[in-house]
Amino acid sequence: MSAPGSPLAGPLTQAARDRGVALARAARGGNTLALHDLLDHLTPYIARICTPIALADGPDATQEALLAVFRSLRSLRDPETLYGWVRAIAVREAVRTARRAARDRPAELADVPGRGDPQLAADIEDVLARLSPAHRAVLVLRDVEGLDEESAAALLGVPPGTAKSRLHRARTSFRKAWSS
């Protein structure tokens, strides 16, 4: 994930948003230094989205998302929408990477340690690994990113009802795996 001192480690501040938008404008105008700075600036934000969805393949998903941002920056019509645009790319690449990884290796369903275990983050990651990439994606968008159902559905390219049912199934599966 992102470094503790990183400006994008937690929720985006207005200063971080403004800096990203300014860098995007300059990069779209052909400033290669601004493009480099923009990608560096966006890396922790993208990693924060990709890692919980793609799990161990989070760094690969982050790299794929950064490449997609680099290749598609000129298609960004309004730099003010930078973070929503980047979020959509990050979710798409994280789900794609997680699906590809799931095809490449069989899932192991190890016992989940109890809630009192000191490595809670590892426990949560273990439970998340049991969910499908689509379920992890909707959980991250709703419970980590705080998006509403309509926004999450739009990013995932599914109807709101589908996103709502996936979220319900994902939360149910998570609770069941956690308590087993």
mmCIF file of C-alpha atoms in Angstrom:
data_model
loop_
_atom_site.group_PDB
_atom_site.id
_atom_site.type_symbol
_atom_site.label_atom_id
_atom_site.label_comp_id
_atom_site.label_asym_id
_atom_site.label_seq_id
_atom_site.Cartn_x
_atom_site.Cartn_y
_atom_site.Cartn_z
ATOM 1 C CA MET A 1 0.000 0.000 0.000
ATOM 2 C CA SER A 2 1.110 3.592 0.283
ATOM 3 C CA ALA A 3 3.777 4.930 2.558
ATOM 4 C CA PRO A 4 2.572 6.525 5.813
ATOM 5 C CA GLY A 5 3.785 9.992 4.798
ATOM 6 C CA SER A 6 2.347 9.771 1.299
ATOM 7 C CA PRO A 7 -0.213 12.432 0.392
ATOM 8 C CA LEU A 8 -2.517 9.724 -0.968
ATOM 9 C CA ALA A 9 -2.154 7.240 1.902
ATOM 10 C CA GLY A 10 -5.604 8.065 3.247
ATOM 11 C CA PRO A 11 -8.528 10.062 1.917
ATOM 12 C CA LEU A 12 -7.511 12.597 -0.701
ATOM 13 C CA THR A 13 -6.976 16.103 0.568
ATOM 14 C CA GLN A 14 -8.048 19.040 -1.549
ATOM 15 C CA ALA A 15 -4.371 19.986 -1.974
ATOM 16 C CA ALA A 16 -3.561 16.485 -3.310
ATOM 17 C CA ARG A 17 -6.565 16.628 -5.671
ATOM 18 C CA ASP A 18 -5.546 20.073 -6.915
ATOM 19 C CA ARG A 19 -1.966 18.939 -7.483
ATOM 20 C CA GLY A 20 -3.123 15.884 -9.425
ATOM 21 C CA VAL A 21 -5.452 17.951 -11.608
ATOM 22 C CA ALA A 22 -2.703 20.495 -12.314
ATOM 23 C CA LEU A 23 -0.253 17.728 -13.201
ATOM 24 C CA ALA A 24 -2.844 16.091 -15.470
ATOM 25 C CA ARG A 25 -3.432 19.367 -17.299
ATOM 26 C CA ALA A 26 0.296 19.894 -17.822
ATOM 27 C CA ALA A 27 0.869 16.276 -18.877
ATOM 28 C CA ARG A 28 -2.001 16.427 -21.374
ATOM 29 C CA GLY A 29 -0.334 19.542 -22.775
ATOM 30 C CA GLY A 30 2.824 17.575 -23.560
ATOM 31 C CA ASN A 31 4.926 18.241 -20.462
ATOM 32 C CA THR A 32 6.778 14.934 -19.975
ATOM 33 C CA LEU A 33 8.115 15.915 -16.546
ATOM 34 C CA ALA A 34 4.546 16.589 -15.402
ATOM 35 C CA LEU A 35 3.522 13.173 -16.769
ATOM 36 C CA HIS A 36 6.263 11.497 -14.738
ATOM 37 C CA ASP A 37 5.246 13.462 -11.625
ATOM 38 C CA LEU A 38 1.565 12.626 -12.213
ATOM 39 C CA LEU A 39 2.254 8.890 -12.389
ATOM 40 C CA ASP A 40 4.353 9.096 -9.208
ATOM 41 C CA HIS A 41 1.568 11.095 -7.554
ATOM 42 C CA LEU A 42 -1.138 8.597 -8.560
ATOM 43 C CA THR A 43 0.760 5.415 -7.659
ATOM 44 C CA PRO A 44 -0.290 5.247 -3.960
ATOM 45 C CA TYR A 45 -3.917 6.053 -4.856
ATOM 46 C CA ILE A 46 -4.018 3.327 -7.498
ATOM 47 C CA ALA A 47 -2.285 0.832 -5.184
ATOM 48 C CA ARG A 48 -4.843 1.579 -2.453
ATOM 49 C CA ILE A 49 -7.567 0.493 -4.871
ATOM 50 C CA CYS A 50 -5.801 -2.406 -6.620
ATOM 51 C CA THR A 51 -4.260 -4.210 -3.648
ATOM 52 C CA PRO A 52 -7.458 -5.243 -1.833
ATOM 53 C CA ILE A 53 -8.978 -6.444 -5.113
ATOM 54 C CA ALA A 54 -5.982 -8.210 -6.675
ATOM 55 C CA LEU A 55 -4.403 -9.210 -3.310
ATOM 56 C CA ALA A 56 -0.919 -10.661 -3.880
ATOM 57 C CA ASP A 57 -1.109 -9.487 -7.480
ATOM 58 C CA GLY A 58 -1.844 -5.914 -6.358
ATOM 59 C CA PRO A 59 1.541 -4.601 -7.524
ATOM 60 C CA ASP A 60 0.943 -6.104 -10.981
ATOM 61 C CA ALA A 61 -2.545 -4.599 -11.120
ATOM 62 C CA THR A 62 -1.150 -1.241 -9.999
ATOM 63 C CA GLN A 63 1.457 -1.369 -12.763
ATOM 64 C CA GLU A 64 -1.157 -2.300 -15.369
ATOM 65 C CA ALA A 65 -3.382 0.556 -14.204
ATOM 66 C CA LEU A 66 -0.492 3.028 -14.375
ATOM 67 C CA LEU A 67 0.259 1.874 -17.921
ATOM 68 C CA ALA A 68 -3.403 2.325 -18.854
ATOM 69 C CA VAL A 69 -3.388 5.842 -17.372
ATOM 70 C CA PHE A 70 -0.199 6.651 -19.296
ATOM 71 C CA ARG A 71 -1.599 5.329 -22.585
ATOM 72 C CA SER A 72 -5.037 6.914 -22.204
ATOM 73 C CA LEU A 73 -4.298 10.277 -20.587
ATOM 74 C CA ARG A 74 -5.137 12.166 -23.770
ATOM 75 C CA SER A 75 -8.638 10.622 -23.695
ATOM 76 C CA LEU A 76 -9.329 12.284 -20.325
ATOM 77 C CA ARG A 77 -11.641 15.088 -21.426
ATOM 78 C CA ASP A 78 -11.843 17.002 -18.157
ATOM 79 C CA PRO A 79 -8.820 16.919 -15.809
ATOM 80 C CA GLU A 80 -11.198 17.790 -12.934
ATOM 81 C CA THR A 81 -12.545 14.216 -13.216
ATOM 82 C CA LEU A 82 -9.055 12.711 -12.930
ATOM 83 C CA TYR A 83 -9.602 10.679 -9.763
ATOM 84 C CA GLY A 84 -12.883 9.110 -10.852
ATOM 85 C CA TRP A 85 -11.341 8.262 -14.218
ATOM 86 C CA VAL A 86 -8.259 6.753 -12.559
ATOM 87 C CA ARG A 87 -10.440 4.834 -10.070
ATOM 88 C CA ALA A 88 -12.363 3.241 -12.947
ATOM 89 C CA ILE A 89 -9.129 2.199 -14.644
ATOM 90 C CA ALA A 90 -7.675 0.836 -11.386
ATOM 91 C CA VAL A 91 -10.766 -1.261 -10.612
ATOM 92 C CA ARG A 92 -10.891 -2.633 -14.166
ATOM 93 C CA GLU A 93 -7.206 -3.586 -14.151
ATOM 94 C CA ALA A 94 -7.347 -5.047 -10.625
ATOM 95 C CA VAL A 95 -10.308 -7.272 -11.500
ATOM 96 C CA ARG A 96 -8.667 -8.314 -14.774
ATOM 97 C CA THR A 97 -5.387 -9.134 -13.001
ATOM 98 C CA ALA A 98 -7.152 -11.046 -10.207
ATOM 99 C CA ARG A 99 -9.166 -13.101 -12.693
ATOM 100 C CA ARG A 100 -6.055 -13.932 -14.696
ATOM 101 C CA ALA A 101 -4.213 -14.942 -11.515
ATOM 102 C CA ALA A 102 -7.147 -17.086 -10.357
ATOM 103 C CA ARG A 103 -7.021 -19.010 -13.644
ATOM 104 C CA ASP A 104 -3.267 -19.488 -13.285
ATOM 105 C CA ARG A 105 -3.265 -21.004 -9.794
ATOM 106 C CA PRO A 106 -5.756 -23.010 -7.769
ATOM 107 C CA ALA A 107 -7.290 -21.401 -4.704
ATOM 108 C CA GLU A 108 -6.231 -22.706 -1.306
ATOM 109 C CA LEU A 109 -8.832 -22.560 1.405
ATOM 110 C CA ALA A 110 -6.701 -22.487 4.539
ATOM 111 C CA ASP A 111 -8.279 -22.077 7.946
ATOM 112 C CA VAL A 112 -8.903 -18.441 8.838
ATOM 113 C CA PRO A 113 -7.292 -17.425 12.152
ATOM 114 C CA GLY A 114 -9.608 -16.163 14.889
ATOM 115 C CA ARG A 115 -10.473 -12.516 15.410
ATOM 116 C CA GLY A 116 -8.036 -12.174 18.298
ATOM 117 C CA ASP A 117 -5.045 -12.964 16.079
ATOM 118 C CA PRO A 118 -2.453 -10.157 16.161
ATOM 119 C CA GLN A 119 -2.101 -10.198 12.376
ATOM 120 C CA LEU A 120 -5.581 -8.927 11.646
ATOM 121 C CA ALA A 121 -4.641 -7.423 8.272
ATOM 122 C CA ALA A 122 -3.282 -10.784 7.117
ATOM 123 C CA ASP A 123 -6.460 -12.458 8.359
ATOM 124 C CA ILE A 124 -8.634 -10.061 6.397
ATOM 125 C CA GLU A 125 -6.519 -10.582 3.275
ATOM 126 C CA ASP A 126 -6.911 -14.339 3.688
ATOM 127 C CA VAL A 127 -10.693 -14.030 3.860
ATOM 128 C CA LEU A 128 -10.738 -11.639 0.898
ATOM 129 C CA ALA A 129 -8.710 -14.153 -1.111
ATOM 130 C CA ARG A 130 -11.629 -16.563 -0.826
ATOM 131 C CA LEU A 131 -13.954 -14.129 -2.591
ATOM 132 C CA SER A 132 -14.187 -13.719 -6.350
ATOM 133 C CA PRO A 133 -12.527 -10.651 -7.900
ATOM 134 C CA ALA A 134 -15.986 -9.212 -8.652
ATOM 135 C CA HIS A 135 -17.002 -9.542 -4.990
ATOM 136 C CA ARG A 136 -13.706 -8.056 -3.774
ATOM 137 C CA ALA A 137 -14.129 -5.148 -6.206
ATOM 138 C CA VAL A 138 -17.619 -4.247 -5.005
ATOM 139 C CA LEU A 139 -16.516 -4.537 -1.345
ATOM 140 C CA VAL A 140 -13.564 -2.215 -1.943
ATOM 141 C CA LEU A 141 -15.641 0.334 -3.822
ATOM 142 C CA ARG A 142 -18.418 0.414 -1.218
ATOM 143 C CA ASP A 143 -16.615 -0.233 2.079
ATOM 144 C CA VAL A 144 -13.128 1.165 1.436
ATOM 145 C CA GLU A 145 -13.712 3.880 -1.158
ATOM 146 C CA GLY A 146 -17.160 4.758 0.242
ATOM 147 C CA LEU A 147 -18.949 4.942 -3.100
ATOM 148 C CA ASP A 148 -22.713 4.615 -3.312
ATOM 149 C CA GLU A 149 -24.269 1.643 -5.091
ATOM 150 C CA GLU A 150 -24.934 3.535 -8.327
ATOM 151 C CA SER A 151 -21.348 4.792 -8.594
ATOM 152 C CA ALA A 152 -19.909 1.365 -7.798
ATOM 153 C CA ALA A 153 -22.221 -0.230 -10.371
ATOM 154 C CA ALA A 154 -21.154 2.285 -13.015
ATOM 155 C CA LEU A 155 -17.452 1.622 -12.353
ATOM 156 C CA LEU A 156 -17.994 -2.121 -12.522
ATOM 157 C CA GLY A 157 -20.117 -1.838 -15.656
ATOM 158 C CA VAL A 158 -23.130 -3.624 -14.150
ATOM 159 C CA PRO A 159 -26.683 -2.544 -13.305
ATOM 160 C CA PRO A 160 -27.175 -1.142 -9.763
ATOM 161 C CA GLY A 161 -29.246 -4.178 -8.780
ATOM 162 C CA THR A 162 -26.386 -6.483 -9.760
ATOM 163 C CA ALA A 163 -23.921 -4.430 -7.721
ATOM 164 C CA LYS A 164 -26.304 -4.507 -4.749
ATOM 165 C CA SER A 165 -26.737 -8.291 -4.930
ATOM 166 C CA ARG A 166 -22.982 -8.829 -5.372
ATOM 167 C CA LEU A 167 -22.334 -6.656 -2.354
ATOM 168 C CA HIS A 168 -24.839 -8.612 -0.294
ATOM 169 C CA ARG A 169 -23.316 -11.950 -1.372
ATOM 170 C CA ALA A 170 -19.783 -10.649 -0.831
ATOM 171 C CA ARG A 171 -20.557 -9.427 2.690
ATOM 172 C CA THR A 172 -22.362 -12.679 3.514
ATOM 173 C CA SER A 173 -19.463 -14.768 2.191
ATOM 174 C CA PHE A 174 -16.961 -12.609 4.061
ATOM 175 C CA ARG A 175 -18.849 -12.982 7.354
ATOM 176 C CA LYS A 176 -19.223 -16.732 6.858
ATOM 177 C CA ALA A 177 -15.524 -17.208 6.066
ATOM 178 C CA TRP A 178 -14.514 -14.950 8.944
ATOM 179 C CA SER A 179 -16.556 -16.843 11.512
ATOM 180 C CA SER A 180 -15.509 -20.325 10.342
#
